[in-house]
Amino acid sequence: MIPLYLASGSPRRRELLTQIGVPFTTVSAPIDETPRPGEGAAEYVERLARAKAAAGLAQVSGPGVVLGADTAVVLDGRILGKPQDREHALAMLAELSNREHQVLTAVALSDGQRCLSACVASNVRMRAIGAQEAERYWATGEPLDKAGGYAIQGLGAVFVTSLVGSYSAVVGLPLSETADLLAQFAIACWQQHEDSAPR
């Protein structure tokens, strides 16, 4: 089977791929993540996912498939990136408080011959977040490297009252769509589990 490479430093994406039993090797894929003028959020995350896959492919010698992904939190059409500092994080949490926002995650797979991608949109609603509560959350250190300043799979889960869409996509990798894309490159899920299954 052709080897799979994950072009991401995200521990969440590593955990999610491992969860569905797909072996992979991590490669570095630094790219410029600056949005282009007039670029929509869906176009932005899909472009970045494809760029990460291409950058990862450049690190690979020999045949292989590279997976790139990108996630954006979107409020009123604006992309909320990762907070730059405490004030930025608290301002983001105040904006997300008692409102619904969208999380877009794109995944792209490339083998150098073709690049296939998908973008998944999910709607997340948060309860009211008080200023002192936001301060306490910031003090945990969790918001610092998270899009939108929170982690649904972590301590930030207490703020989320509803999710319509893909939970795994909000975490960082839409597993159903990823499995479909992997299948198009003849990469099967559950490999690590099938090895240990009783005969």
Short mmCIF file of C-alpha atoms in Angstrom, two decimals:
data_model
loop_
_atom_site.label_atom_id
_atom_site.label_comp_id
_atom_site.label_asym_id
_atom_site.label_seq_id
_atom_site.Cartn_x
_atom_site.Cartn_y
_atom_site.Cartn_z
CA MET A 1 0.00 0.00 0.00
CA ILE A 2 1.24 3.48 -0.87
CA PRO A 3 2.55 5.34 2.21
CA LEU A 4 0.54 8.24 3.65
CA TYR A 5 2.14 11.42 4.95
CA LEU A 6 0.42 14.00 7.15
CA ALA A 7 1.53 17.55 6.37
CA SER A 8 0.60 18.97 9.75
CA GLY A 9 2.09 19.64 13.15
CA SER A 10 -1.34 19.41 14.79
CA PRO A 11 -1.58 16.77 17.52
CA ARG A 12 -5.37 16.75 17.00
CA ARG A 13 -5.02 15.69 13.37
CA ARG A 14 -2.52 12.99 14.32
CA GLU A 15 -4.95 11.64 16.91
CA LEU A 16 -7.88 11.68 14.48
CA LEU A 17 -5.99 9.77 11.75
CA THR A 18 -4.81 7.28 14.35
CA GLN A 19 -8.41 6.93 15.56
CA ILE A 20 -9.51 5.51 12.18
CA GLY A 21 -6.54 3.12 12.03
CA VAL A 22 -4.56 4.75 9.22
CA PRO A 23 -0.74 4.56 9.55
CA PHE A 24 1.12 7.71 8.47
CA THR A 25 4.36 9.66 8.75
CA THR A 26 4.35 13.35 9.68
CA VAL A 27 6.12 15.83 7.39
CA SER A 28 6.71 19.56 7.73
CA ALA A 29 4.73 21.84 5.42
CA PRO A 30 5.29 25.50 6.26
CA ILE A 31 3.22 27.79 4.02
CA ASP A 32 2.06 31.41 3.96
CA GLU A 33 -1.41 31.40 5.54
CA THR A 34 -2.26 35.03 4.73
CA PRO A 35 -5.78 35.35 3.27
CA ARG A 36 -5.95 36.87 -0.21
CA PRO A 37 -7.97 40.06 -0.81
CA GLY A 38 -11.63 39.22 -1.38
CA GLU A 39 -11.08 35.51 -0.69
CA GLY A 40 -14.04 33.69 0.87
CA ALA A 41 -13.52 31.52 3.95
CA ALA A 42 -14.30 28.23 2.14
CA GLU A 43 -11.91 29.10 -0.72
CA TYR A 44 -9.28 30.10 1.85
CA VAL A 45 -9.28 26.84 3.84
CA GLU A 46 -9.37 24.70 0.69
CA ARG A 47 -6.48 26.64 -0.86
CA LEU A 48 -4.44 26.22 2.31
CA ALA A 49 -5.20 22.49 2.60
CA ARG A 50 -4.05 21.99 -1.01
CA ALA A 51 -0.96 24.17 -0.45
CA LYS A 52 -0.01 22.14 2.65
CA ALA A 53 -0.39 18.88 0.69
CA ALA A 54 1.84 20.28 -2.09
CA ALA A 55 4.43 21.57 0.41
CA GLY A 56 4.45 18.20 2.16
CA LEU A 57 4.85 16.38 -1.15
CA ALA A 58 7.99 18.40 -1.81
CA GLN A 59 9.50 16.84 1.37
CA VAL A 60 8.75 13.26 0.28
CA SER A 61 11.14 11.16 -1.78
CA GLY A 62 9.55 8.28 -3.63
CA PRO A 63 5.87 7.46 -4.06
CA GLY A 64 3.42 8.64 -1.43
CA VAL A 65 0.17 10.44 -0.73
CA VAL A 66 0.24 13.61 1.34
CA LEU A 67 -2.70 14.87 3.39
CA GLY A 68 -3.05 18.57 4.15
CA ALA A 69 -5.85 20.19 6.15
CA ASP A 70 -6.89 23.59 7.41
CA THR A 71 -9.58 24.80 9.80
CA ALA A 72 -11.12 28.27 10.15
CA VAL A 73 -13.63 29.66 12.62
CA VAL A 74 -15.93 32.09 10.80
CA LEU A 75 -18.19 34.73 12.38
CA ASP A 76 -20.25 37.13 10.27
CA GLY A 77 -18.13 36.17 7.25
CA ARG A 78 -14.86 37.00 9.05
CA ILE A 79 -12.17 34.43 9.68
CA LEU A 80 -11.11 34.35 13.33
CA GLY A 81 -7.54 33.06 13.38
CA LYS A 82 -5.46 32.01 16.36
CA PRO A 83 -5.29 34.64 19.10
CA GLN A 84 -2.13 36.73 19.08
CA ASP A 85 -2.27 37.52 22.81
CA ARG A 86 -4.53 37.58 25.87
CA GLU A 87 -6.54 40.64 24.77
CA HIS A 88 -7.13 39.15 21.33
CA ALA A 89 -8.31 35.84 22.83
CA LEU A 90 -10.68 37.54 25.27
CA ALA A 91 -12.11 39.70 22.47
CA MET A 92 -12.72 36.57 20.35
CA LEU A 93 -14.47 34.74 23.18
CA ALA A 94 -16.63 37.83 23.79
CA GLU A 95 -17.62 37.84 20.10
CA LEU A 96 -18.45 34.11 20.11
CA SER A 97 -20.40 34.37 23.38
CA ASN A 98 -24.13 33.55 23.10
CA ARG A 99 -23.93 33.21 19.32
CA GLU A 100 -23.65 30.66 16.55
CA HIS A 101 -20.55 30.55 14.35
CA GLN A 102 -19.33 28.37 11.51
CA VAL A 103 -16.28 26.13 11.47
CA LEU A 104 -14.88 25.26 8.05
CA THR A 105 -12.35 22.46 7.63
CA ALA A 106 -10.83 21.49 4.30
CA VAL A 107 -8.83 18.33 3.65
CA ALA A 108 -6.70 17.70 0.55
CA LEU A 109 -4.81 14.62 -0.64
CA SER A 110 -2.15 14.68 -3.33
CA ASP A 111 0.16 12.09 -4.88
CA GLY A 112 1.78 14.49 -7.33
CA GLN A 113 -0.46 13.34 -10.18
CA ARG A 114 -3.77 14.55 -8.77
CA CYS A 115 -5.03 16.53 -5.81
CA LEU A 116 -8.49 15.82 -4.39
CA SER A 117 -10.08 17.94 -1.69
CA ALA A 118 -13.27 18.49 0.29
CA CYS A 119 -14.52 21.28 2.54
CA VAL A 120 -16.90 20.64 5.45
CA ALA A 121 -18.97 23.31 7.20
CA SER A 122 -20.31 22.89 10.74
CA ASN A 123 -22.37 25.26 12.88
CA VAL A 124 -21.42 25.67 16.54
CA ARG A 125 -23.49 27.55 19.11
CA MET A 126 -21.98 28.84 22.33
CA ARG A 127 -23.65 29.88 25.56
CA ALA A 128 -22.92 33.22 27.19
CA ILE A 129 -19.29 33.46 28.35
CA GLY A 130 -18.63 35.88 31.21
CA ALA A 131 -15.51 38.05 31.29
CA GLN A 132 -14.10 36.34 34.40
CA GLU A 133 -14.80 32.92 32.91
CA ALA A 134 -12.99 33.91 29.69
CA GLU A 135 -10.02 35.07 31.81
CA ARG A 136 -9.93 31.74 33.64
CA TYR A 137 -10.09 29.87 30.33
CA TRP A 138 -7.23 31.95 28.91
CA ALA A 139 -5.19 31.15 32.03
CA THR A 140 -5.38 27.41 31.21
CA GLY A 141 -3.23 28.04 28.12
CA GLU A 142 -5.60 26.14 25.83
CA PRO A 143 -6.84 29.02 23.62
CA LEU A 144 -3.37 30.15 22.50
CA ASP A 145 -2.88 27.97 19.39
CA LYS A 146 -6.56 27.31 18.57
CA ALA A 147 -8.53 28.84 15.70
CA GLY A 148 -11.21 31.02 17.24
CA GLY A 149 -9.48 30.81 20.62
CA TYR A 150 -11.16 27.62 21.87
CA ALA A 151 -10.95 23.83 21.63
CA ILE A 152 -14.19 21.83 21.41
CA GLN A 153 -12.27 18.63 22.27
CA GLY A 154 -10.73 20.22 25.34
CA LEU A 155 -11.66 22.53 28.18
CA GLY A 156 -13.59 24.80 25.82
CA ALA A 157 -16.28 22.13 25.42
CA VAL A 158 -18.16 23.64 28.38
CA PHE A 159 -19.09 26.65 26.22
CA VAL A 160 -20.65 24.65 23.37
CA THR A 161 -24.42 24.14 23.58
CA SER A 162 -24.98 22.66 20.12
CA LEU A 163 -23.17 21.42 17.04
CA VAL A 164 -24.75 20.81 13.66
CA GLY A 165 -22.27 19.12 11.34
CA SER A 166 -19.10 17.11 11.83
CA TYR A 167 -17.53 16.99 15.30
CA SER A 168 -14.23 15.65 13.94
CA ALA A 169 -14.13 18.49 11.38
CA VAL A 170 -14.46 21.06 14.18
CA VAL A 171 -11.56 19.33 15.97
CA GLY A 172 -9.48 19.55 12.76
CA LEU A 173 -10.14 16.67 10.33
CA PRO A 174 -13.51 15.55 8.89
CA LEU A 175 -13.12 11.78 9.24
CA SER A 176 -15.93 10.61 6.95
CA GLU A 177 -14.79 12.82 4.06
CA THR A 178 -11.13 11.98 4.77
CA ALA A 179 -11.91 8.25 4.57
CA ASP A 180 -13.66 8.79 1.21
CA LEU A 181 -10.63 10.66 -0.15
CA LEU A 182 -8.20 8.04 1.18
CA ALA A 183 -10.22 5.32 -0.56
CA GLN A 184 -9.72 7.12 -3.89
CA PHE A 185 -5.97 6.66 -3.37
CA ALA A 186 -6.48 3.00 -2.33
CA ILE A 187 -5.61 3.73 1.31
CA ALA A 188 -7.83 1.77 3.69
CA CYS A 189 -9.05 2.69 7.16
CA TRP A 190 -8.79 0.37 10.17
CA GLN A 191 -5.41 -1.07 9.07
CA GLN A 192 -3.90 -0.85 12.54
CA HIS A 193 -6.96 -2.57 14.03
CA GLU A 194 -7.23 -5.30 11.39
CA ASP A 195 -3.64 -6.37 12.15
CA SER A 196 -4.63 -7.28 15.72
CA ALA A 197 -8.14 -8.65 14.97
CA PRO A 198 -8.79 -12.29 15.94
CA ARG A 199 -8.67 -14.67 12.98
#
